[in-house]
Amino acid sequence: MIASPEIYLTPEEYLQMEEKSDIKHEYIEGYIYAMAGALDPHVTIAGNIFALLRNHVRGSGCRVYIADMKARIETLNRYYYPDVMVTCDQRDQETPAYKKFPCLIVEVLSNSTEAFDRGDKFADYQTLESLQEYVLINTKRQRIECFRRNHEGLWVLQSYTAENTSFRLHSINFEGTIAELYEDVVFE
């Protein structure tokens, strides 16, 4: 992300600007941060997981969003663009520009975003009461890290690698294969 700290915007101003902008920006407490483009492995993995999840939730009332839909964290005054997001909450149908009640967020890691995705962004996402799973997908090797909120509200990590052959997402009762997720990916 590239910071634009000299420009302070209200959430309403940000949403209006973003609707007309050719560049996507994430929004953190009034300041906007331009988002960089992605490489082939990132885009391929995001497309694969979107297709798998979209086919899985079809007809369930859940919706899957890819890249261009914002997640709003109202309590922290933030808007992020997750790579893939699933919401099953009907209240999210009331807001066409963003979603506030995701149950699953997926971030595909890249060199420029990995530290932020693992750190501050994950900490921010944890404040979403609806969020049950946060998934990080590696672009350098077959590795999926799935953080799940347990009954005590703690986040527990389950990792999947090529040795596992399949992975599970409990929030939407999904099981897929590592091969499907990484189909057509040429590692960085």
GROMACS .gro file of C-alpha atoms in nm:
model
  188
    1MET     CA    1   0.000   0.000   0.000
    2ILE     CA    2   0.112   0.353  -0.076
    3ALA     CA    3   0.008   0.614   0.180
    4SER     CA    4  -0.166   0.941   0.101
    5PRO     CA    5  -0.150   1.090   0.452
    6GLU     CA    6  -0.189   1.450   0.338
    7ILE     CA    7  -0.552   1.387   0.244
    8TYR     CA    8  -0.802   1.341   0.528
    9LEU     CA    9  -1.144   1.214   0.425
   10THR     CA   10  -1.462   1.131   0.612
   11PRO     CA   11  -1.600   0.781   0.543
   12GLU     CA   12  -1.867   0.936   0.321
   13GLU     CA   13  -1.608   1.133   0.121
   14TYR     CA   14  -1.396   0.819   0.085
   15LEU     CA   15  -1.688   0.614  -0.048
   16GLN     CA   16  -1.777   0.888  -0.299
   17MET     CA   17  -1.414   0.920  -0.414
   18GLU     CA   18  -1.367   0.543  -0.436
   19GLU     CA   19  -1.676   0.501  -0.652
   20LYS     CA   20  -1.516   0.722  -0.920
   21SER     CA   21  -1.151   0.625  -0.875
   22ASP     CA   22  -0.956   0.413  -1.123
   23ILE     CA   23  -0.729   0.305  -0.835
   24LYS     CA   24  -0.848   0.115  -0.528
   25HIS     CA   25  -0.765   0.265  -0.189
   26GLU     CA   26  -0.797   0.119   0.158
   27TYR     CA   27  -0.911   0.360   0.428
   28ILE     CA   28  -0.767   0.379   0.779
   29GLU     CA   29  -0.898   0.641   1.022
   30GLY     CA   30  -0.952   0.908   0.757
   31TYR     CA   31  -0.645   0.843   0.544
   32ILE     CA   32  -0.631   0.655   0.215
   33TYR     CA   33  -0.371   0.407   0.094
   34ALA     CA   34  -0.344   0.317  -0.274
   35MET     CA   35  -0.332  -0.053  -0.350
   36ALA     CA   36  -0.071  -0.200  -0.580
   37GLY     CA   37  -0.146  -0.445  -0.858
   38ALA     CA   38  -0.096  -0.819  -0.812
   39LEU     CA   39   0.117  -1.083  -0.984
   40ASP     CA   40  -0.011  -1.388  -1.173
   41PRO     CA   41   0.011  -1.639  -0.883
   42HIS     CA   42  -0.187  -1.402  -0.658
   43VAL     CA   43  -0.460  -1.339  -0.914
   44THR     CA   44  -0.483  -1.708  -1.012
   45ILE     CA   45  -0.515  -1.826  -0.650
   46ALA     CA   46  -0.775  -1.558  -0.569
   47GLY     CA   47  -0.974  -1.659  -0.878
   48ASN     CA   48  -0.952  -2.028  -0.790
   49ILE     CA   49  -1.072  -1.984  -0.431
   50PHE     CA   50  -1.349  -1.751  -0.544
   51ALA     CA   51  -1.473  -2.006  -0.801
   52LEU     CA   52  -1.461  -2.292  -0.549
   53LEU     CA   53  -1.646  -2.096  -0.281
   54ARG     CA   54  -1.901  -1.946  -0.522
   55ASN     CA   55  -1.996  -2.291  -0.647
   56HIS     CA   56  -2.020  -2.416  -0.289
   57VAL     CA   57  -2.251  -2.143  -0.153
   58ARG     CA   58  -2.477  -2.117  -0.458
   59GLY     CA   59  -2.840  -2.118  -0.343
   60SER     CA   60  -2.750  -2.095   0.028
   61GLY     CA   61  -2.815  -1.724   0.082
   62CYS     CA   62  -2.443  -1.662   0.131
   63ARG     CA   63  -2.251  -1.435  -0.106
   64VAL     CA   64  -1.887  -1.451  -0.214
   65TYR     CA   65  -1.701  -1.135  -0.315
   66ILE     CA   66  -1.364  -1.100  -0.484
   67ALA     CA   67  -1.112  -0.812  -0.471
   68ASP     CA   68  -1.340  -0.516  -0.549
   69MET     CA   69  -1.576  -0.538  -0.249
   70LYS     CA   70  -1.480  -0.351   0.066
   71ALA     CA   71  -1.502  -0.491   0.419
   72ARG     CA   72  -1.605  -0.218   0.662
   73ILE     CA   73  -1.479  -0.224   1.019
   74GLU     CA   74  -1.700   0.046   1.160
   75THR     CA   75  -1.564   0.038   1.517
   76LEU     CA   76  -1.212   0.118   1.391
   77ASN     CA   77  -1.309   0.351   1.104
   78ARG     CA   78  -1.152   0.129   0.836
   79TYR     CA   79  -1.232  -0.011   0.492
   80TYR     CA   80  -1.023  -0.291   0.345
   81TYR     CA   81  -1.039  -0.483   0.018
   82PRO     CA   82  -1.002  -0.852   0.108
   83ASP     CA   83  -0.901  -1.080  -0.178
   84VAL     CA   84  -1.210  -1.294  -0.112
   85MET     CA   85  -1.488  -1.247   0.142
   86VAL     CA   86  -1.800  -1.448   0.227
   87THR     CA   87  -2.103  -1.311   0.407
   88CYS     CA   88  -2.417  -1.503   0.498
   89ASP     CA   89  -2.575  -1.211   0.685
   90GLN     CA   90  -2.880  -1.059   0.514
   91ARG     CA   91  -2.794  -0.715   0.656
   92ASP     CA   92  -2.503  -0.704   0.409
   93GLN     CA   93  -2.752  -0.685   0.121
   94GLU     CA   94  -2.840  -0.333   0.242
   95THR     CA   95  -2.494  -0.192   0.163
   96PRO     CA   96  -2.389  -0.230  -0.202
   97ALA     CA   97  -2.047  -0.059  -0.161
   98TYR     CA   98  -1.919  -0.259   0.140
   99LYS     CA   99  -1.997  -0.549   0.372
  100LYS     CA  100  -1.988  -0.533   0.754
  101PHE     CA  101  -2.071  -0.892   0.855
  102PRO     CA  102  -1.837  -1.137   0.680
  103CYS     CA  103  -1.799  -1.486   0.825
  104LEU     CA  104  -1.489  -1.567   0.616
  105ILE     CA  105  -1.208  -1.347   0.483
  106VAL     CA  106  -0.928  -1.476   0.259
  107GLU     CA  107  -0.608  -1.288   0.187
  108VAL     CA  108  -0.362  -1.415  -0.074
  109LEU     CA  109  -0.015  -1.323   0.045
  110SER     CA  110   0.235  -1.120  -0.155
  111ASN     CA  111   0.575  -0.980  -0.064
  112SER     CA  112   0.438  -0.629  -0.025
  113THR     CA  113   0.133  -0.717   0.187
  114GLU     CA  114   0.227  -1.025   0.392
  115ALA     CA  115   0.341  -0.846   0.708
  116PHE     CA  116   0.033  -0.621   0.713
  117ASP     CA  117  -0.206  -0.911   0.635
  118ARG     CA  118  -0.058  -1.115   0.924
  119GLY     CA  119  -0.033  -0.823   1.166
  120ASP     CA  120  -0.242  -0.509   1.187
  121LYS     CA  121  -0.499  -0.610   0.927
  122PHE     CA  122  -0.564  -0.943   1.103
  123ALA     CA  123  -0.591  -0.760   1.437
  124ASP     CA  124  -0.844  -0.523   1.281
  125TYR     CA  125  -1.046  -0.806   1.126
  126GLN     CA  126  -1.062  -0.981   1.464
  127THR     CA  127  -1.287  -0.700   1.589
  128LEU     CA  128  -1.561  -0.812   1.345
  129GLU     CA  129  -1.792  -1.022   1.563
  130SER     CA  130  -1.929  -1.205   1.259
  131LEU     CA  131  -1.585  -1.323   1.143
  132GLN     CA  132  -1.532  -1.694   1.210
  133GLU     CA  133  -1.230  -1.766   0.986
  134TYR     CA  134  -0.938  -1.571   0.845
  135VAL     CA  135  -0.738  -1.752   0.577
  136LEU     CA  136  -0.392  -1.667   0.444
  137ILE     CA  137  -0.284  -1.837   0.122
  138ASN     CA  138   0.084  -1.853   0.029
  139THR     CA  139   0.194  -1.774  -0.329
  140LYS     CA  140   0.546  -1.919  -0.297
  141ARG     CA  141   0.451  -2.274  -0.199
  142GLN     CA  142   0.140  -2.477  -0.125
  143ARG     CA  143   0.046  -2.357   0.221
  144ILE     CA  144  -0.284  -2.240   0.366
  145GLU     CA  145  -0.310  -2.093   0.714
  146CYS     CA  146  -0.661  -2.096   0.853
  147PHE     CA  147  -0.726  -1.901   1.172
  148ARG     CA  148  -1.054  -1.999   1.338
  149ARG     CA  149  -1.233  -1.830   1.626
  150ASN     CA  150  -1.307  -2.098   1.885
  151HIS     CA  151  -1.588  -2.110   2.144
  152GLU     CA  152  -1.382  -1.905   2.390
  153GLY     CA  153  -1.322  -1.633   2.128
  154LEU     CA  154  -0.957  -1.727   2.078
  155TRP     CA  155  -0.804  -1.758   1.731
  156VAL     CA  156  -0.662  -2.104   1.661
  157LEU     CA  157  -0.437  -2.178   1.364
  158GLN     CA  158  -0.468  -2.483   1.142
  159SER     CA  159  -0.218  -2.510   0.856
  160TYR     CA  160  -0.261  -2.711   0.538
  161THR     CA  161   0.017  -2.807   0.297
  162ALA     CA  162   0.050  -3.031  -0.009
  163GLU     CA  163   0.081  -3.331   0.225
  164ASN     CA  164  -0.277  -3.272   0.344
  165THR     CA  165  -0.430  -3.294  -0.007
  166SER     CA  166  -0.747  -3.117   0.119
  167PHE     CA  167  -0.845  -2.826   0.342
  168ARG     CA  168  -1.160  -2.729   0.533
  169LEU     CA  169  -1.335  -2.401   0.596
  170HIS     CA  170  -1.572  -2.458   0.887
  171SER     CA  171  -1.748  -2.120   0.859
  172ILE     CA  172  -1.925  -2.229   0.540
  173ASN     CA  173  -1.887  -2.607   0.574
  174PHE     CA  174  -1.653  -2.631   0.275
  175GLU     CA  175  -1.388  -2.886   0.185
  176GLY     CA  176  -1.158  -2.842  -0.115
  177THR     CA  177  -0.836  -2.984  -0.243
  178ILE     CA  178  -0.498  -2.818  -0.241
  179ALA     CA  179  -0.466  -2.911  -0.610
  180GLU     CA  180  -0.785  -2.720  -0.700
  181LEU     CA  181  -0.674  -2.415  -0.505
  182TYR     CA  182  -0.333  -2.404  -0.671
  183GLU     CA  183  -0.448  -2.510  -1.020
  184ASP     CA  184  -0.250  -2.329  -1.294
  185VAL     CA  185  -0.025  -2.151  -1.041
  186VAL     CA  186   0.339  -2.100  -1.129
  187PHE     CA  187   0.516  -2.023  -0.802
  188GLU     CA  188   0.708  -1.697  -0.761
   0.00000   0.00000   0.00000
